[in-house]
Amino acid sequence: VRTNPDLSYLTAPVVVNEQMIGSTHAGTYYRLELPAGRHVIRGYASDNGVIRLDLQADRIYFVQHTVAGSYRVTNPESYFSVIDERRARAAMVGAERMG
């Protein structure tokens, strides 16, 4: 989930396990179903943001995607963090589901 407002207006491509899933912008989220095990979510190309997750079966994980950048720094810089369900659902109110 990416909140609106966010630190930046820039769109930011996101990669999961070396596969491009799409781009986020403020006020959007993705819902992914992944098997248990280790997974990596990261920014694309020069975006060095990354989070590694060890997922357990039958659990739901919420990851917040925060992006920094501006008209002067046009390459997005991603920050990922696991957040609790209450905070994630509040962030998703009014957000657009992507993918």
mmCIF file of N, CA, C and O in Angstrom:
data_model
loop_
_atom_site.group_PDB
_atom_site.id
_atom_site.type_symbol
_atom_site.label_atom_id
_atom_site.label_comp_id
_atom_site.label_asym_id
_atom_site.label_seq_id
_atom_site.Cartn_x
_atom_site.Cartn_y
_atom_site.Cartn_z
ATOM 1 N N VAL A 1 0.839 -1.179 0.000
ATOM 2 C CA VAL A 1 0.000 0.000 0.000
ATOM 3 C C VAL A 1 0.885 1.243 0.000
ATOM 4 O O VAL A 1 1.935 1.272 0.631
ATOM 5 N N ARG A 2 0.470 2.222 -0.759
ATOM 6 C CA ARG A 2 1.177 3.504 -0.800
ATOM 7 C C ARG A 2 0.181 4.595 -0.425
ATOM 8 O O ARG A 2 -0.862 4.738 -1.060
ATOM 9 N N THR A 3 0.473 5.336 0.602
ATOM 10 C CA THR A 3 -0.465 6.321 1.127
ATOM 11 C C THR A 3 -0.568 7.547 0.234
ATOM 12 O O THR A 3 0.294 7.809 -0.600
ATOM 13 N N ASN A 4 -1.651 8.287 0.434
ATOM 14 C CA ASN A 4 -1.853 9.556 -0.253
ATOM 15 C C ASN A 4 -2.259 10.574 0.804
ATOM 16 O O ASN A 4 -3.287 10.398 1.440
ATOM 17 N N PRO A 5 -1.424 11.586 1.060
ATOM 18 C CA PRO A 5 -0.215 11.920 0.310
ATOM 19 C C PRO A 5 0.968 11.036 0.699
ATOM 20 O O PRO A 5 0.980 10.426 1.762
ATOM 21 N N ASP A 6 1.933 11.010 -0.185
ATOM 22 C CA ASP A 6 3.196 10.303 0.038
ATOM 23 C C ASP A 6 4.302 11.354 0.024
ATOM 24 O O ASP A 6 4.032 12.529 -0.216
ATOM 25 N N LEU A 7 5.538 10.952 0.240
ATOM 26 C CA LEU A 7 6.649 11.900 0.207
ATOM 27 C C LEU A 7 6.873 12.471 -1.182
ATOM 28 O O LEU A 7 7.463 13.525 -1.334
ATOM 29 N N SER A 8 6.414 11.763 -2.210
ATOM 30 C CA SER A 8 6.675 12.166 -3.591
ATOM 31 C C SER A 8 5.475 11.872 -4.469
ATOM 32 O O SER A 8 4.680 10.979 -4.192
ATOM 33 N N TYR A 9 5.369 12.607 -5.561
ATOM 34 C CA TYR A 9 4.345 12.372 -6.570
ATOM 35 C C TYR A 9 4.818 11.369 -7.625
ATOM 36 O O TYR A 9 4.037 10.934 -8.472
ATOM 37 N N LEU A 10 6.102 10.999 -7.609
ATOM 38 C CA LEU A 10 6.673 10.126 -8.636
ATOM 39 C C LEU A 10 6.033 8.742 -8.610
ATOM 40 O O LEU A 10 5.711 8.214 -7.548
ATOM 41 N N THR A 11 5.866 8.144 -9.789
ATOM 42 C CA THR A 11 5.491 6.732 -9.845
ATOM 43 C C THR A 11 6.756 5.915 -9.606
ATOM 44 O O THR A 11 7.868 6.369 -9.886
ATOM 45 N N ALA A 12 6.569 4.717 -9.082
ATOM 46 C CA ALA A 12 7.727 3.883 -8.760
ATOM 47 C C ALA A 12 7.449 2.439 -9.160
ATOM 48 O O ALA A 12 6.568 1.793 -8.596
ATOM 49 N N PRO A 13 8.181 1.910 -10.133
ATOM 50 C CA PRO A 13 8.037 0.507 -10.506
ATOM 51 C C PRO A 13 8.480 -0.406 -9.362
ATOM 52 O O PRO A 13 9.444 -0.105 -8.647
ATOM 53 N N VAL A 14 7.769 -1.525 -9.207
ATOM 54 C CA VAL A 14 8.048 -2.469 -8.128
ATOM 55 C C VAL A 14 8.282 -3.853 -8.719
ATOM 56 O O VAL A 14 7.564 -4.297 -9.615
ATOM 57 N N VAL A 15 9.281 -4.545 -8.175
ATOM 58 C CA VAL A 15 9.664 -5.885 -8.611
ATOM 59 C C VAL A 15 9.487 -6.832 -7.429
ATOM 60 O O VAL A 15 9.902 -6.524 -6.311
ATOM 61 N N VAL A 16 8.855 -7.987 -7.676
ATOM 62 C CA VAL A 16 8.713 -9.026 -6.656
ATOM 63 C C VAL A 16 9.379 -10.283 -7.193
ATOM 64 O O VAL A 16 8.998 -10.785 -8.255
ATOM 65 N N ASN A 17 10.377 -10.748 -6.474
ATOM 66 C CA ASN A 17 11.101 -11.964 -6.879
ATOM 67 C C ASN A 17 11.573 -11.886 -8.330
ATOM 68 O O ASN A 17 11.376 -12.808 -9.116
ATOM 69 N N GLU A 18 12.159 -10.754 -8.683
ATOM 70 C CA GLU A 18 12.726 -10.519 -10.020
ATOM 71 C C GLU A 18 11.674 -10.407 -11.123
ATOM 72 O O GLU A 18 12.014 -10.457 -12.302
ATOM 73 N N GLN A 19 10.409 -10.254 -10.758
ATOM 74 C CA GLN A 19 9.350 -10.087 -11.759
ATOM 75 C C GLN A 19 8.666 -8.734 -11.542
ATOM 76 O O GLN A 19 8.199 -8.432 -10.442
ATOM 77 N N MET A 20 8.615 -7.927 -12.589
ATOM 78 C CA MET A 20 7.958 -6.631 -12.523
ATOM 79 C C MET A 20 6.459 -6.840 -12.302
ATOM 80 O O MET A 20 5.823 -7.586 -13.041
ATOM 81 N N ILE A 21 5.917 -6.192 -11.260
ATOM 82 C CA ILE A 21 4.472 -6.311 -11.034
ATOM 83 C C ILE A 21 3.726 -5.069 -11.479
ATOM 84 O O ILE A 21 2.516 -5.082 -11.623
ATOM 85 N N GLY A 22 4.433 -3.958 -11.662
ATOM 86 C CA GLY A 22 3.808 -2.711 -12.074
ATOM 87 C C GLY A 22 4.362 -1.547 -11.284
ATOM 88 O O GLY A 22 5.341 -1.684 -10.556
ATOM 89 N N SER A 23 3.715 -0.407 -11.421
ATOM 90 C CA SER A 23 4.168 0.812 -10.743
ATOM 91 C C SER A 23 3.126 1.283 -9.743
ATOM 92 O O SER A 23 1.929 1.047 -9.933
ATOM 93 N N THR A 24 3.598 1.939 -8.705
ATOM 94 C CA THR A 24 2.692 2.543 -7.734
ATOM 95 C C THR A 24 2.755 4.054 -7.859
ATOM 96 O O THR A 24 3.723 4.613 -8.352
ATOM 97 N N HIS A 25 1.706 4.690 -7.432
ATOM 98 C CA HIS A 25 1.707 6.129 -7.216
ATOM 99 C C HIS A 25 0.911 6.369 -5.932
ATOM 100 O O HIS A 25 0.270 5.443 -5.414
ATOM 101 N N ALA A 26 0.987 7.547 -5.397
ATOM 102 C CA ALA A 26 0.319 7.838 -4.128
ATOM 103 C C ALA A 26 -1.146 7.424 -4.202
ATOM 104 O O ALA A 26 -1.831 7.700 -5.184
ATOM 105 N N GLY A 27 -1.621 6.715 -3.171
ATOM 106 C CA GLY A 27 -3.009 6.298 -3.123
ATOM 107 C C GLY A 27 -3.323 5.040 -3.896
ATOM 108 O O GLY A 27 -4.442 4.869 -4.367
ATOM 109 N N THR A 28 -2.360 4.138 -4.021
ATOM 110 C CA THR A 28 -2.597 2.877 -4.723
ATOM 111 C C THR A 28 -2.103 1.707 -3.876
ATOM 112 O O THR A 28 -1.327 1.880 -2.939
ATOM 113 N N TYR A 29 -2.574 0.516 -4.232
ATOM 114 C CA TYR A 29 -2.071 -0.692 -3.572
ATOM 115 C C TYR A 29 -2.204 -1.886 -4.512
ATOM 116 O O TYR A 29 -2.960 -1.860 -5.479
ATOM 117 N N TYR A 30 -1.429 -2.914 -4.222
ATOM 118 C CA TYR A 30 -1.498 -4.186 -4.923
ATOM 119 C C TYR A 30 -1.890 -5.257 -3.921
ATOM 120 O O TYR A 30 -1.535 -5.165 -2.745
ATOM 121 N N ARG A 31 -2.574 -6.268 -4.394
ATOM 122 C CA ARG A 31 -2.857 -7.459 -3.594
ATOM 123 C C ARG A 31 -2.181 -8.618 -4.300
ATOM 124 O O ARG A 31 -2.510 -8.935 -5.448
ATOM 125 N N LEU A 32 -1.229 -9.225 -3.625
ATOM 126 C CA LEU A 32 -0.472 -10.337 -4.204
ATOM 127 C C LEU A 32 -0.676 -11.578 -3.349
ATOM 128 O O LEU A 32 -0.699 -11.487 -2.123
ATOM 129 N N GLU A 33 -0.802 -12.706 -3.994
ATOM 130 C CA GLU A 33 -0.848 -13.981 -3.283
ATOM 131 C C GLU A 33 0.453 -14.706 -3.590
ATOM 132 O O GLU A 33 0.726 -15.047 -4.737
ATOM 133 N N LEU A 34 1.252 -14.926 -2.543
ATOM 134 C CA LEU A 34 2.560 -15.565 -2.690
ATOM 135 C C LEU A 34 2.619 -16.798 -1.804
ATOM 136 O O LEU A 34 2.049 -16.808 -0.712
ATOM 137 N N PRO A 35 3.333 -17.828 -2.228
ATOM 138 C CA PRO A 35 3.470 -19.018 -1.391
ATOM 139 C C PRO A 35 4.374 -18.734 -0.191
ATOM 140 O O PRO A 35 5.125 -17.761 -0.171
ATOM 141 N N ALA A 36 4.282 -19.590 0.809
ATOM 142 C CA ALA A 36 5.158 -19.467 1.976
ATOM 143 C C ALA A 36 6.607 -19.545 1.517
ATOM 144 O O ALA A 36 6.924 -20.167 0.499
ATOM 145 N N GLY A 37 7.484 -18.872 2.258
ATOM 146 C CA GLY A 37 8.901 -18.887 1.928
ATOM 147 C C GLY A 37 9.464 -17.485 1.828
ATOM 148 O O GLY A 37 8.804 -16.505 2.148
ATOM 149 N N ARG A 38 10.696 -17.389 1.348
ATOM 150 C CA ARG A 38 11.391 -16.109 1.236
ATOM 151 C C ARG A 38 11.015 -15.413 -0.063
ATOM 152 O O ARG A 38 10.999 -16.024 -1.124
ATOM 153 N N HIS A 39 10.715 -14.107 0.071
ATOM 154 C CA HIS A 39 10.367 -13.278 -1.076
ATOM 155 C C HIS A 39 11.064 -11.932 -0.945
ATOM 156 O O HIS A 39 11.324 -11.465 0.171
ATOM 157 N N VAL A 40 11.350 -11.327 -2.089
ATOM 158 C CA VAL A 40 12.037 -10.037 -2.113
ATOM 159 C C VAL A 40 11.194 -9.052 -2.908
ATOM 160 O O VAL A 40 10.807 -9.328 -4.050
ATOM 161 N N ILE A 41 10.906 -7.909 -2.289
ATOM 162 C CA ILE A 41 10.218 -6.807 -2.960
ATOM 163 C C ILE A 41 11.234 -5.684 -3.065
ATOM 164 O O ILE A 41 11.886 -5.337 -2.081
ATOM 165 N N ARG A 42 11.369 -5.112 -4.258
ATOM 166 C CA ARG A 42 12.363 -4.055 -4.426
ATOM 167 C C ARG A 42 11.924 -3.058 -5.493
ATOM 168 O O ARG A 42 11.033 -3.332 -6.290
ATOM 169 N N GLY A 43 12.612 -1.930 -5.471
ATOM 170 C CA GLY A 43 12.424 -0.941 -6.520
ATOM 171 C C GLY A 43 13.118 -1.407 -7.778
ATOM 172 O O GLY A 43 13.907 -2.356 -7.767
ATOM 173 N N TYR A 44 12.837 -0.739 -8.881
ATOM 174 C CA TYR A 44 13.365 -1.131 -10.184
ATOM 175 C C TYR A 44 14.561 -0.259 -10.570
ATOM 176 O O TYR A 44 14.589 0.939 -10.287
ATOM 177 N N ALA A 45 15.513 -0.858 -11.233
ATOM 178 C CA ALA A 45 16.688 -0.170 -11.813
ATOM 179 C C ALA A 45 17.491 0.533 -10.723
ATOM 180 O O ALA A 45 17.951 -0.115 -9.796
ATOM 181 N N SER A 46 17.637 1.852 -10.806
ATOM 182 C CA SER A 46 18.489 2.578 -9.855
ATOM 183 C C SER A 46 17.821 2.794 -8.497
ATOM 184 O O SER A 46 18.441 3.314 -7.583
ATOM 185 N N ASP A 47 16.576 2.385 -8.347
ATOM 186 C CA ASP A 47 15.865 2.479 -7.062
ATOM 187 C C ASP A 47 16.343 1.337 -6.175
ATOM 188 O O ASP A 47 16.076 0.173 -6.441
ATOM 189 N N ASN A 48 17.070 1.660 -5.122
ATOM 190 C CA ASN A 48 17.703 0.648 -4.268
ATOM 191 C C ASN A 48 16.837 0.159 -3.123
ATOM 192 O O ASN A 48 17.293 -0.604 -2.285
ATOM 193 N N GLY A 49 15.578 0.595 -3.044
ATOM 194 C CA GLY A 49 14.703 0.139 -1.970
ATOM 195 C C GLY A 49 14.468 -1.358 -2.047
ATOM 196 O O GLY A 49 14.268 -1.913 -3.134
ATOM 197 N N VAL A 50 14.503 -2.030 -0.895
ATOM 198 C CA VAL A 50 14.312 -3.485 -0.873
ATOM 199 C C VAL A 50 13.821 -3.921 0.502
ATOM 200 O O VAL A 50 14.162 -3.319 1.519
ATOM 201 N N ILE A 51 12.982 -4.963 0.501
ATOM 202 C CA ILE A 51 12.594 -5.635 1.737
ATOM 203 C C ILE A 51 12.562 -7.127 1.443
ATOM 204 O O ILE A 51 12.097 -7.561 0.389
ATOM 205 N N ARG A 52 13.082 -7.906 2.368
ATOM 206 C CA ARG A 52 13.074 -9.364 2.257
ATOM 207 C C ARG A 52 12.100 -9.888 3.300
ATOM 208 O O ARG A 52 12.180 -9.508 4.468
ATOM 209 N N LEU A 53 11.214 -10.767 2.858
ATOM 210 C CA LEU A 53 10.173 -11.282 3.748
ATOM 211 C C LEU A 53 10.218 -12.801 3.781
ATOM 212 O O LEU A 53 10.348 -13.445 2.747
ATOM 213 N N ASP A 54 10.090 -13.360 4.973
ATOM 214 C CA ASP A 54 9.926 -14.800 5.143
ATOM 215 C C ASP A 54 8.465 -15.034 5.490
ATOM 216 O O ASP A 54 8.049 -14.851 6.633
ATOM 217 N N LEU A 55 7.686 -15.409 4.478
ATOM 218 C CA LEU A 55 6.248 -15.539 4.645
ATOM 219 C C LEU A 55 5.861 -16.916 5.158
ATOM 220 O O LEU A 55 6.437 -17.923 4.747
ATOM 221 N N GLN A 56 4.870 -16.930 6.047
ATOM 222 C CA GLN A 56 4.316 -18.169 6.563
ATOM 223 C C GLN A 56 2.971 -18.415 5.902
ATOM 224 O O GLN A 56 2.269 -17.470 5.521
ATOM 225 N N ALA A 57 2.613 -19.675 5.783
ATOM 226 C CA ALA A 57 1.334 -20.037 5.164
ATOM 227 C C ALA A 57 0.166 -19.507 5.987
ATOM 228 O O ALA A 57 0.270 -19.364 7.219
ATOM 229 N N ASP A 58 -0.927 -19.194 5.316
ATOM 230 C CA ASP A 58 -2.182 -18.779 5.949
ATOM 231 C C ASP A 58 -2.066 -17.511 6.782
ATOM 232 O O ASP A 58 -2.759 -17.354 7.783
ATOM 233 N N ARG A 59 -1.191 -16.618 6.374
ATOM 234 C CA ARG A 59 -1.061 -15.322 7.041
ATOM 235 C C ARG A 59 -1.160 -14.221 6.000
ATOM 236 O O ARG A 59 -0.864 -14.436 4.838
ATOM 237 N N ILE A 60 -1.568 -13.046 6.444
ATOM 238 C CA ILE A 60 -1.649 -11.879 5.574
ATOM 239 C C ILE A 60 -0.592 -10.888 6.037
ATOM 240 O O ILE A 60 -0.483 -10.601 7.237
ATOM 241 N N TYR A 61 0.168 -10.379 5.100
ATOM 242 C CA TYR A 61 1.211 -9.394 5.382
ATOM 243 C C TYR A 61 0.873 -8.110 4.645
ATOM 244 O O TYR A 61 0.424 -8.146 3.502
ATOM 245 N N PHE A 62 1.106 -6.992 5.294
ATOM 246 C CA PHE A 62 0.882 -5.687 4.686
ATOM 247 C C PHE A 62 2.219 -4.954 4.627
ATOM 248 O O PHE A 62 2.894 -4.820 5.646
ATOM 249 N N VAL A 63 2.571 -4.496 3.439
ATOM 250 C CA VAL A 63 3.828 -3.785 3.240
ATOM 251 C C VAL A 63 3.510 -2.367 2.768
ATOM 252 O O VAL A 63 2.776 -2.186 1.795
ATOM 253 N N GLN A 64 4.043 -1.392 3.473
ATOM 254 C CA GLN A 64 3.881 -0.005 3.056
ATOM 255 C C GLN A 64 5.034 0.375 2.143
ATOM 256 O O GLN A 64 6.194 0.084 2.424
ATOM 257 N N HIS A 65 4.692 1.019 1.038
ATOM 258 C CA HIS A 65 5.680 1.491 0.067
ATOM 259 C C HIS A 65 5.681 3.014 0.135
ATOM 260 O O HIS A 65 4.679 3.653 -0.167
ATOM 261 N N THR A 66 6.786 3.580 0.557
ATOM 262 C CA THR A 66 6.956 5.024 0.612
ATOM 263 C C THR A 66 7.992 5.406 -0.428
ATOM 264 O O THR A 66 9.014 4.730 -0.571
ATOM 265 N N VAL A 67 7.741 6.487 -1.157
ATOM 266 C CA VAL A 67 8.634 6.893 -2.240
ATOM 267 C C VAL A 67 9.072 8.331 -2.039
ATOM 268 O O VAL A 67 8.253 9.206 -1.756
ATOM 269 N N ALA A 68 10.370 8.561 -2.170
ATOM 270 C CA ALA A 68 10.942 9.910 -2.117
ATOM 271 C C ALA A 68 11.428 10.283 -3.510
ATOM 272 O O ALA A 68 11.774 9.424 -4.311
ATOM 273 N N GLY A 69 11.461 11.580 -3.782
ATOM 274 C CA GLY A 69 11.912 12.100 -5.068
ATOM 275 C C GLY A 69 11.151 13.380 -5.378
ATOM 276 O O GLY A 69 10.152 13.683 -4.752
ATOM 277 N N SER A 70 11.645 14.125 -6.343
ATOM 278 C CA SER A 70 11.011 15.401 -6.690
ATOM 279 C C SER A 70 11.312 15.743 -8.142
ATOM 280 O O SER A 70 11.937 14.962 -8.859
ATOM 281 N N TYR A 71 10.910 16.919 -8.552
ATOM 282 C CA TYR A 71 11.200 17.341 -9.923
ATOM 283 C C TYR A 71 12.700 17.496 -10.133
ATOM 284 O O TYR A 71 13.180 17.421 -11.249
ATOM 285 N N ARG A 72 13.460 17.685 -9.069
ATOM 286 C CA ARG A 72 14.932 17.767 -9.180
ATOM 287 C C ARG A 72 15.574 16.392 -9.143
ATOM 288 O O ARG A 72 16.602 16.170 -9.762
ATOM 289 N N VAL A 73 15.004 15.505 -8.356
ATOM 290 C CA VAL A 73 15.509 14.131 -8.230
ATOM 291 C C VAL A 73 14.425 13.230 -8.804
ATOM 292 O O VAL A 73 13.537 12.788 -8.098
ATOM 293 N N THR A 74 14.510 12.982 -10.104
ATOM 294 C CA THR A 74 13.413 12.309 -10.797
ATOM 295 C C THR A 74 13.443 10.791 -10.719
ATOM 296 O O THR A 74 12.526 10.141 -11.213
ATOM 297 N N ASN A 75 14.482 10.219 -10.124
ATOM 298 C CA ASN A 75 14.513 8.775 -9.916
ATOM 299 C C ASN A 75 13.884 8.482 -8.562
ATOM 300 O O ASN A 75 14.339 8.997 -7.541
ATOM 301 N N PRO A 76 12.834 7.651 -8.519
ATOM 302 C CA PRO A 76 12.207 7.359 -7.241
ATOM 303 C C PRO A 76 13.156 6.602 -6.318
ATOM 304 O O PRO A 76 14.006 5.832 -6.767
ATOM 305 N N GLU A 77 12.991 6.837 -5.032
ATOM 306 C CA GLU A 77 13.746 6.119 -4.007
ATOM 307 C C GLU A 77 12.722 5.479 -3.076
ATOM 308 O O GLU A 77 12.006 6.178 -2.364
ATOM 309 N N SER A 78 12.633 4.154 -3.111
ATOM 310 C CA SER A 78 11.609 3.420 -2.372
ATOM 311 C C SER A 78 12.075 3.016 -0.983
ATOM 312 O O SER A 78 13.253 2.703 -0.765
ATOM 313 N N TYR A 79 11.110 2.998 -0.086
ATOM 314 C CA TYR A 79 11.283 2.486 1.269
ATOM 315 C C TYR A 79 10.115 1.551 1.525
ATOM 316 O O TYR A 79 8.963 1.916 1.297
ATOM 317 N N PHE A 80 10.411 0.348 1.978
ATOM 318 C CA PHE A 80 9.381 -0.653 2.252
ATOM 319 C C PHE A 80 9.418 -1.015 3.733
ATOM 320 O O PHE A 80 10.486 -1.149 4.321
ATOM 321 N N SER A 81 8.242 -1.207 4.327
ATOM 322 C CA SER A 81 8.173 -1.641 5.719
ATOM 323 C C SER A 81 6.905 -2.450 5.944
ATOM 324 O O SER A 81 5.869 -2.180 5.326
ATOM 325 N N VAL A 82 6.981 -3.453 6.802
ATOM 326 C CA VAL A 82 5.807 -4.234 7.174
ATOM 327 C C VAL A 82 5.031 -3.415 8.195
ATOM 328 O O VAL A 82 5.613 -2.872 9.140
ATOM 329 N N ILE A 83 3.718 -3.301 7.978
ATOM 330 C CA ILE A 83 2.869 -2.553 8.909
ATOM 331 C C ILE A 83 1.724 -3.449 9.373
ATOM 332 O O ILE A 83 1.423 -4.466 8.741
ATOM 333 N N ASP A 84 1.078 -3.054 10.464
ATOM 334 C CA ASP A 84 -0.013 -3.871 10.987
ATOM 335 C C ASP A 84 -1.282 -3.671 10.154
ATOM 336 O O ASP A 84 -1.417 -2.706 9.398
ATOM 337 N N GLU A 85 -2.211 -4.605 10.303
ATOM 338 C CA GLU A 85 -3.422 -4.616 9.483
ATOM 339 C C GLU A 85 -4.260 -3.352 9.676
ATOM 340 O O GLU A 85 -4.783 -2.801 8.706
ATOM 341 N N ARG A 86 -4.421 -2.888 10.888
ATOM 342 C CA ARG A 86 -5.230 -1.697 11.145
ATOM 343 C C ARG A 86 -4.697 -0.497 10.378
ATOM 344 O O ARG A 86 -5.443 0.222 9.708
ATOM 345 N N ARG A 87 -3.402 -0.288 10.455
ATOM 346 C CA ARG A 87 -2.772 0.834 9.749
ATOM 347 C C ARG A 87 -2.880 0.672 8.230
ATOM 348 O O ARG A 87 -3.143 1.633 7.503
ATOM 349 N N ALA A 88 -2.706 -0.554 7.751
ATOM 350 C CA ALA A 88 -2.785 -0.809 6.307
ATOM 351 C C ALA A 88 -4.191 -0.572 5.784
ATOM 352 O O ALA A 88 -4.377 0.079 4.755
ATOM 353 N N ARG A 89 -5.178 -1.072 6.484
ATOM 354 C CA ARG A 89 -6.565 -0.891 6.020
ATOM 355 C C ARG A 89 -6.964 0.580 6.042
ATOM 356 O O ARG A 89 -7.696 1.036 5.160
ATOM 357 N N ALA A 90 -6.474 1.331 7.012
ATOM 358 C CA ALA A 90 -6.742 2.773 7.046
ATOM 359 C C ALA A 90 -6.102 3.453 5.840
ATOM 360 O O ALA A 90 -6.701 4.342 5.236
ATOM 361 N N ALA A 91 -4.908 3.026 5.458
ATOM 362 C CA ALA A 91 -4.217 3.598 4.302
ATOM 363 C C ALA A 91 -4.925 3.241 3.000
ATOM 364 O O ALA A 91 -4.879 4.003 2.029
ATOM 365 N N MET A 92 -5.604 2.090 2.964
ATOM 366 C CA MET A 92 -6.257 1.645 1.740
ATOM 367 C C MET A 92 -7.626 2.295 1.516
ATOM 368 O O MET A 92 -8.167 2.207 0.421
ATOM 369 N N VAL A 93 -8.171 2.954 2.537
ATOM 370 C CA VAL A 93 -9.462 3.624 2.356
ATOM 371 C C VAL A 93 -9.318 4.686 1.272
ATOM 372 O O VAL A 93 -8.476 5.570 1.359
ATOM 373 N N GLY A 94 -10.101 4.571 0.240
ATOM 374 C CA GLY A 94 -10.039 5.516 -0.869
ATOM 375 C C GLY A 94 -8.916 5.259 -1.852
ATOM 376 O O GLY A 94 -8.798 5.956 -2.851
ATOM 377 N N ALA A 95 -8.074 4.264 -1.573
ATOM 378 C CA ALA A 95 -6.956 3.966 -2.477
ATOM 379 C C ALA A 95 -7.447 3.126 -3.654
ATOM 380 O O ALA A 95 -8.475 2.447 -3.582
ATOM 381 N N GLU A 96 -6.696 3.169 -4.732
ATOM 382 C CA GLU A 96 -7.040 2.432 -5.938
ATOM 383 C C GLU A 96 -6.248 1.137 -5.994
ATOM 384 O O GLU A 96 -5.024 1.152 -5.868
ATOM 385 N N ARG A 97 -6.943 0.034 -6.209
ATOM 386 C CA ARG A 97 -6.259 -1.253 -6.346
ATOM 387 C C ARG A 97 -5.671 -1.342 -7.744
ATOM 388 O O ARG A 97 -6.336 -1.089 -8.737
ATOM 389 N N MET A 98 -4.406 -1.702 -7.806
ATOM 390 C CA MET A 98 -3.692 -1.832 -9.076
ATOM 391 C C MET A 98 -3.581 -3.311 -9.430
ATOM 392 O O MET A 98 -3.639 -4.158 -8.572
ATOM 393 N N GLY A 99 -3.319 -3.575 -10.718
ATOM 394 C CA GLY A 99 -3.049 -4.953 -11.148
ATOM 395 C C GLY A 99 -4.224 -5.774 -11.226
ATOM 396 O O GLY A 99 -4.997 -6.366 -10.859
#
